[in-house]
XYZ file of N, CA and C in Angstrom:
465
model
N 4.338 -2.851 6.042
C 3.357 -2.754 5.387
C 3.326 -3.530 4.386
N 1.823 -3.828 4.201
C 1.346 -5.130 2.926
C 1.435 -3.496 1.652
N 1.760 -3.552 0.763
C 1.801 -2.707 -0.386
C 0.286 -3.145 -1.110
N -0.006 -1.653 -1.526
C -1.222 -1.608 -1.697
C -0.916 -1.376 -3.558
N -2.152 -1.433 -4.500
C -1.729 -1.144 -5.460
C -1.202 0.232 -6.028
N -1.742 1.170 -5.170
C -1.276 2.630 -5.707
C 0.788 2.649 -5.358
N 0.867 1.668 -4.189
C 2.346 1.516 -4.125
C 3.074 1.227 -5.128
N 2.420 -0.182 -5.614
C 3.413 -0.937 -6.588
C 3.131 0.025 -8.080
N 1.951 0.788 -8.257
C 2.060 2.090 -9.149
C 3.447 2.955 -9.464
N 3.613 2.945 -8.510
C 4.356 4.210 -7.846
C 5.947 2.884 -7.951
N 5.840 2.040 -7.345
C 7.111 1.287 -7.521
C 7.622 1.023 -8.837
N 6.797 0.516 -10.045
C 6.766 0.097 -11.421
C 7.110 1.615 -11.828
N 6.997 2.790 -11.470
C 7.251 4.156 -12.558
C 8.801 4.053 -11.774
N 9.260 3.584 -10.786
C 10.334 4.392 -10.015
C 10.768 5.548 -9.146
N 9.281 5.537 -8.820
C 8.989 7.045 -8.038
C 9.160 6.493 -6.721
N 9.744 7.637 -5.812
C 10.252 7.874 -4.707
C 8.818 7.984 -3.916
N 8.368 7.776 -2.769
C 7.181 7.855 -2.271
C 7.801 7.804 -0.109
N 6.972 8.396 0.467
C 6.697 7.890 1.798
C 5.482 7.436 2.183
N 5.213 6.488 3.002
C 4.223 6.272 3.712
C 3.286 6.473 4.899
N 2.436 6.374 5.477
C 2.114 7.230 6.616
C 0.916 6.232 6.499
N 0.982 5.436 8.069
C 0.110 4.486 8.192
C -0.470 5.262 10.281
N -1.893 4.849 10.218
C -2.355 5.460 11.152
C -3.692 5.127 11.479
N -4.018 4.780 13.069
C -4.821 4.069 13.613
C -6.507 4.776 12.909
N -7.374 3.982 12.258
C -7.931 4.069 11.622
C -9.399 3.719 12.242
N -9.317 3.052 13.555
C -10.680 2.650 13.888
C -11.623 3.251 14.766
N -11.531 5.102 14.510
C -12.599 5.618 14.710
C -12.336 6.803 13.535
N -14.019 7.033 12.811
C -14.411 7.694 11.476
C -13.182 9.049 11.996
N -12.482 9.088 10.584
C -11.499 10.620 10.988
C -11.497 11.304 9.246
N -11.701 12.194 9.548
C -11.749 13.273 8.407
C -10.608 13.595 7.505
N -10.584 14.030 7.118
C -8.948 14.595 5.678
C -8.468 15.438 7.087
N -9.319 16.362 7.397
C -8.006 17.396 8.203
C -7.514 16.794 9.635
N -8.568 15.815 9.934
C -7.859 14.712 11.393
C -6.710 14.163 10.755
N -6.333 13.422 9.708
C -5.457 12.934 8.943
C -4.376 13.893 9.254
N -4.687 14.779 8.688
C -3.653 15.428 8.501
C -2.769 16.132 10.060
N -3.497 16.118 11.085
C -2.981 16.873 12.402
C -2.258 15.718 12.624
N -2.801 14.375 12.558
C -2.533 13.038 12.942
C -0.886 12.760 12.174
N -1.063 12.937 10.953
C 0.320 12.535 10.708
C 1.183 14.087 10.504
N 0.762 15.469 11.485
C 1.485 16.198 11.938
C 2.173 17.122 10.346
N 1.157 16.882 9.578
C 1.363 17.756 8.146
C -0.026 18.963 8.022
N 0.948 19.669 7.045
C -0.118 20.755 6.802
C -0.920 20.094 5.937
N -2.746 20.805 6.445
C -3.670 20.247 5.694
C -3.601 20.715 4.470
N -2.881 21.779 3.539
C -2.588 21.925 2.488
C -1.598 21.250 1.575
N -1.022 20.486 2.681
C -0.584 19.133 1.367
C -1.355 17.596 1.181
N -2.127 17.700 1.942
C -3.328 16.548 2.368
C -4.582 16.396 1.262
N -4.582 15.825 0.771
C -5.437 15.647 -0.680
C -6.552 14.516 -0.223
N -7.974 15.084 -0.627
C -8.962 13.909 -0.391
C -9.225 13.260 -2.014
N -9.612 12.130 -1.849
C -9.818 11.844 -3.421
C -11.463 11.662 -3.863
N -12.096 12.261 -4.955
C -13.519 12.540 -4.892
C -13.923 12.021 -6.017
N -15.036 11.135 -6.139
C -15.081 10.452 -7.819
C -16.685 11.418 -8.080
N -16.961 11.533 -9.194
C -18.232 12.547 -9.406
C -18.462 11.392 -10.757
N -19.645 11.824 -10.930
C -20.433 11.110 -12.139
C -20.931 12.793 -12.867
N -21.141 12.367 -14.002
C -21.367 13.543 -14.904
C -23.077 13.574 -15.255
N -23.837 14.268 -15.987
C -25.132 13.781 -16.604
C -24.847 12.926 -17.475
N -23.598 13.060 -17.935
C -23.209 12.286 -19.619
C -22.825 10.823 -19.311
N -23.014 10.311 -17.496
C -22.687 9.126 -16.837
C -21.275 8.807 -17.001
N -20.485 9.640 -17.536
C -18.814 9.489 -17.553
C -18.495 9.736 -15.790
N -17.515 8.978 -15.523
C -17.270 9.341 -14.210
C -15.660 9.984 -14.201
N -15.813 11.387 -12.934
C -14.003 12.127 -13.087
C -14.035 11.156 -11.431
N -12.454 12.028 -11.581
C -11.901 11.674 -10.346
C -11.266 13.429 -9.835
N -11.170 13.866 -8.778
C -10.944 15.026 -8.095
C -10.077 15.047 -7.165
N -9.138 15.860 -6.801
C -8.163 15.430 -5.871
C -7.968 16.832 -5.087
N -8.839 17.005 -3.738
C -8.886 18.614 -3.488
C -8.179 18.484 -1.937
N -7.595 19.246 -1.396
C -7.228 19.556 -0.308
C -8.298 19.445 0.993
N -7.742 18.946 1.895
C -8.671 18.041 2.761
C -9.186 18.969 3.841
N -8.678 19.982 3.609
C -9.918 21.426 3.992
C -10.696 21.875 3.147
N -10.325 21.833 2.088
C -11.571 22.661 1.022
C -12.628 21.527 0.665
N -13.254 22.196 -0.284
C -14.309 21.616 -0.451
C -14.632 22.258 -2.107
N -14.886 20.368 -2.626
C -15.044 20.269 -4.344
C -16.227 21.508 -4.735
N -15.836 22.141 -5.612
C -16.857 23.452 -5.982
C -17.036 22.628 -7.269
N -18.479 22.234 -7.506
C -18.950 21.086 -7.987
C -19.497 21.682 -9.480
N -19.839 23.023 -9.916
C -19.637 23.938 -10.841
C -18.055 23.882 -11.355
N -17.296 24.249 -10.974
C -15.807 24.452 -11.026
C -15.295 23.004 -11.704
N -16.046 22.365 -11.314
C -15.205 20.084 -11.464
C -15.870 20.374 -12.903
N -17.235 20.228 -13.080
C -17.710 20.463 -14.199
C -16.743 21.006 -15.376
N -16.786 22.036 -15.323
C -16.130 23.142 -16.505
C -14.854 22.778 -16.514
N -13.911 22.024 -15.377
C -12.618 21.416 -15.689
C -12.635 20.400 -16.505
N -13.913 19.511 -16.801
C -13.695 18.521 -17.456
C -14.776 18.141 -18.750
N -15.368 19.914 -18.622
C -16.332 20.083 -20.315
C -17.400 19.550 -20.130
N -18.120 19.115 -18.830
C -19.195 18.724 -18.647
C -20.123 19.922 -18.061
N -21.433 19.771 -17.924
C -22.683 20.466 -18.083
C -22.712 20.906 -15.941
N -22.748 19.443 -15.518
C -22.783 19.656 -14.336
C -22.209 17.799 -13.714
N -21.682 17.719 -12.535
C -21.122 16.482 -12.155
C -22.055 16.318 -10.340
N -21.882 15.328 -9.983
C -22.170 14.586 -8.469
C -21.588 13.855 -8.012
N -21.474 14.357 -6.561
C -20.665 12.988 -5.966
C -21.339 11.627 -6.331
N -20.383 10.630 -6.984
C -20.498 9.317 -6.977
C -21.353 8.948 -5.273
N -22.379 7.767 -5.864
C -23.048 7.774 -4.085
C -22.441 6.500 -3.973
N -22.139 6.778 -2.317
C -20.939 5.694 -1.481
C -21.148 3.902 -2.188
N -22.572 4.142 -2.276
C -22.637 2.476 -1.918
C -22.275 1.778 -3.415
N -21.589 2.913 -4.477
C -21.531 2.483 -5.818
C -20.043 2.956 -5.916
N -19.443 3.267 -5.327
C -17.561 3.458 -4.824
C -16.811 2.094 -4.968
N -17.047 1.329 -4.631
C -16.656 0.264 -4.512
C -16.205 -0.976 -5.893
N -17.637 -0.795 -6.109
C -18.027 -1.227 -7.660
C -17.160 -0.926 -8.645
N -17.069 0.215 -8.653
C -16.518 1.361 -9.900
C -15.068 1.140 -9.858
N -14.557 1.249 -8.359
C -13.227 1.608 -8.288
C -12.607 0.624 -7.693
N -13.251 -0.595 -7.050
C -12.152 -1.228 -5.921
C -11.670 -0.812 -4.915
N -12.288 0.568 -4.219
C -11.835 1.097 -2.954
C -13.056 1.379 -2.515
N -12.387 1.815 -1.093
C -13.938 2.005 -0.279
C -13.325 3.595 0.430
N -15.038 4.145 0.552
C -14.980 5.387 1.186
C -13.753 5.354 2.528
N -13.174 6.456 1.999
C -11.861 6.884 3.045
C -10.595 6.233 2.897
N -10.635 5.234 2.161
C -9.394 4.823 1.463
C -9.153 4.747 -0.106
N -9.948 5.722 -0.873
C -9.694 5.694 -2.343
C -8.824 6.354 -2.684
N -7.591 5.910 -3.030
C -6.552 6.371 -3.878
C -6.860 6.730 -5.662
N -5.809 7.801 -6.018
C -6.682 7.849 -7.536
C -5.646 7.141 -8.502
N -4.716 6.416 -7.759
C -3.900 5.305 -8.363
C -4.811 3.717 -8.248
N -4.278 2.966 -8.766
C -4.748 1.635 -8.574
C -6.609 1.416 -8.945
N -7.189 2.416 -9.333
C -9.009 1.885 -9.781
C -8.625 1.089 -10.818
N -9.751 0.698 -10.837
C -10.204 -0.780 -11.689
C -10.284 -0.050 -12.379
N -10.245 1.122 -13.361
C -10.105 1.475 -14.590
C -9.380 2.775 -14.585
N -8.940 3.408 -15.310
C -8.318 4.982 -15.598
C -9.957 5.832 -15.689
N -10.021 6.381 -14.949
C -10.948 8.346 -15.248
C -9.921 9.319 -14.905
N -10.829 10.197 -15.779
C -10.221 11.490 -16.101
C -10.006 12.334 -14.533
N -8.816 12.631 -14.415
C -8.297 13.279 -13.629
C -8.015 14.358 -13.111
N -8.562 15.086 -11.948
C -8.456 16.963 -11.856
C -7.589 16.864 -10.621
N -7.005 17.304 -10.310
C -5.975 17.671 -9.223
C -6.116 19.462 -9.233
N -6.513 19.781 -7.832
C -7.134 21.587 -7.216
C -5.334 22.152 -7.664
N -5.632 22.890 -7.926
C -4.231 23.909 -8.650
C -3.318 24.412 -8.036
N -4.047 24.435 -5.993
C -2.734 24.464 -5.313
C -1.648 23.657 -4.482
N -1.720 22.882 -5.501
C -0.934 21.534 -5.132
C 0.072 21.912 -5.984
N 0.373 22.492 -7.456
C 1.509 23.276 -7.785
C 2.426 24.146 -7.184
N 1.814 24.813 -6.026
C 2.741 25.288 -4.963
C 2.918 24.352 -3.874
N 2.697 23.570 -3.502
C 3.211 22.722 -2.312
C 4.354 21.715 -2.769
N 5.393 21.662 -1.683
C 6.478 20.847 -1.963
C 5.991 19.450 -2.424
N 4.774 18.969 -1.662
C 4.843 17.495 -1.746
C 3.269 17.490 -1.633
N 2.332 16.411 -2.274
C 1.355 15.878 -1.987
C 1.270 14.858 -0.769
N -0.157 14.497 -0.226
C -0.493 13.608 0.540
C -1.661 12.959 0.523
N -1.664 11.895 -0.279
C -3.258 11.268 -0.457
C -3.010 9.525 -0.249
N -4.455 9.179 -0.215
C -4.724 7.901 0.000
C -3.913 6.683 -0.361
N -3.232 5.472 0.250
C -2.688 4.551 -0.747
C -3.547 3.666 -0.925
N -4.838 3.784 -0.883
C -5.868 2.667 -1.130
C -6.071 1.800 -0.123
N -5.752 1.989 1.070
C -6.704 1.537 2.366
C -6.758 2.679 3.700
N -7.764 2.265 4.482
C -8.114 3.554 5.202
C -7.096 2.806 6.347
N -6.238 4.267 6.284
C -5.140 4.615 7.359
C -3.918 4.340 6.821
N -3.744 4.243 5.681
C -2.673 4.801 4.990
C -2.762 5.558 3.542
N -1.608 6.572 4.318
C -1.245 7.670 2.903
C 0.242 7.623 2.630
N -0.264 7.876 1.222
C 1.534 8.012 0.397
C 1.528 9.652 0.142
N 2.656 9.835 0.284
C 3.700 11.371 0.179
C 4.373 11.437 -1.173
N 4.344 11.876 -1.706
C 4.790 12.177 -3.378
C 5.107 13.646 -3.791
N 5.841 13.757 -4.782
C 5.754 15.499 -5.099
C 4.478 15.239 -6.591
N 4.109 16.054 -7.273
C 3.571 16.532 -7.654
C 3.792 16.319 -9.506
N 4.947 16.723 -9.681
C 6.437 16.005 -10.836
C 6.270 14.736 -10.868
N 6.717 13.942 -9.675
C 6.608 12.339 -9.659
C 4.932 11.956 -10.160
N 4.056 11.985 -8.862
C 3.023 11.632 -9.010
C 2.545 11.550 -10.993
N 2.909 12.924 -11.441
C 2.203 13.128 -12.899
C 2.982 11.863 -13.602
N 4.275 11.052 -13.276
C 5.215 10.215 -14.412
C 4.121 9.023 -13.730
N 2.573 8.646 -13.074
C 2.120 7.435 -12.308
C 1.023 7.722 -13.527
N 0.232 8.753 -12.858
C -1.047 9.395 -13.588
C -1.471 10.457 -14.137
N -2.144 10.344 -15.437
C -2.101 11.356 -15.889
C -3.630 12.397 -15.506
N -2.635 13.784 -15.174
C -3.935 14.364 -14.972
C -3.840 16.192 -15.318
N -4.926 16.626 -15.011
C -4.473 18.157 -15.003
C -5.112 19.046 -14.211
N -4.355 19.917 -14.087
C -4.605 21.169 -13.003
C -5.663 22.132 -12.991
N -6.655 22.232 -12.088
C -7.932 22.971 -12.378
C -8.101 23.582 -10.752
N -8.781 25.190 -10.679
C -9.516 26.039 -9.881
C -10.613 25.121 -9.432
N -10.620 24.182 -8.380
C -11.814 23.424 -8.474
C -11.845 23.319 -7.081
N -12.389 24.162 -6.659
C -12.349 24.222 -4.658
C -13.371 25.922 -4.857
N -14.229 25.518 -3.605
C -14.828 27.165 -3.665
C -14.269 27.751 -2.758
């Protein structure tokens, strides 16, 4: 397996993690990824990049079966509103493609909020930074490498 930027960051912080690789030849939703990995969808999180009216970008992680509540998301970062970043703008901003966006290793750091449900899970699984590859670690270990806040941000 080729190391991704996200894995290198975890290595740098001496954080234990497990990786999963899966066949990504067909478009796979987050819930399908959880099923392929044989994992509870409550443990598997998708990384969503947004832009606020202020032009500030924010990253939100929500369980794959949940939907980001844009009003709650905006409130959690002190903005009036946020909207999803256009897919065509994702790579230029983050260095990641749609479906392979990790909260770790973006071109620059963005304020990151993880749904509060993560605090009740024994692990969190998220993109390793390339389609077909996921990382599993604990929320407390992730906190050593990624500054984030927890908030209720789902519908």
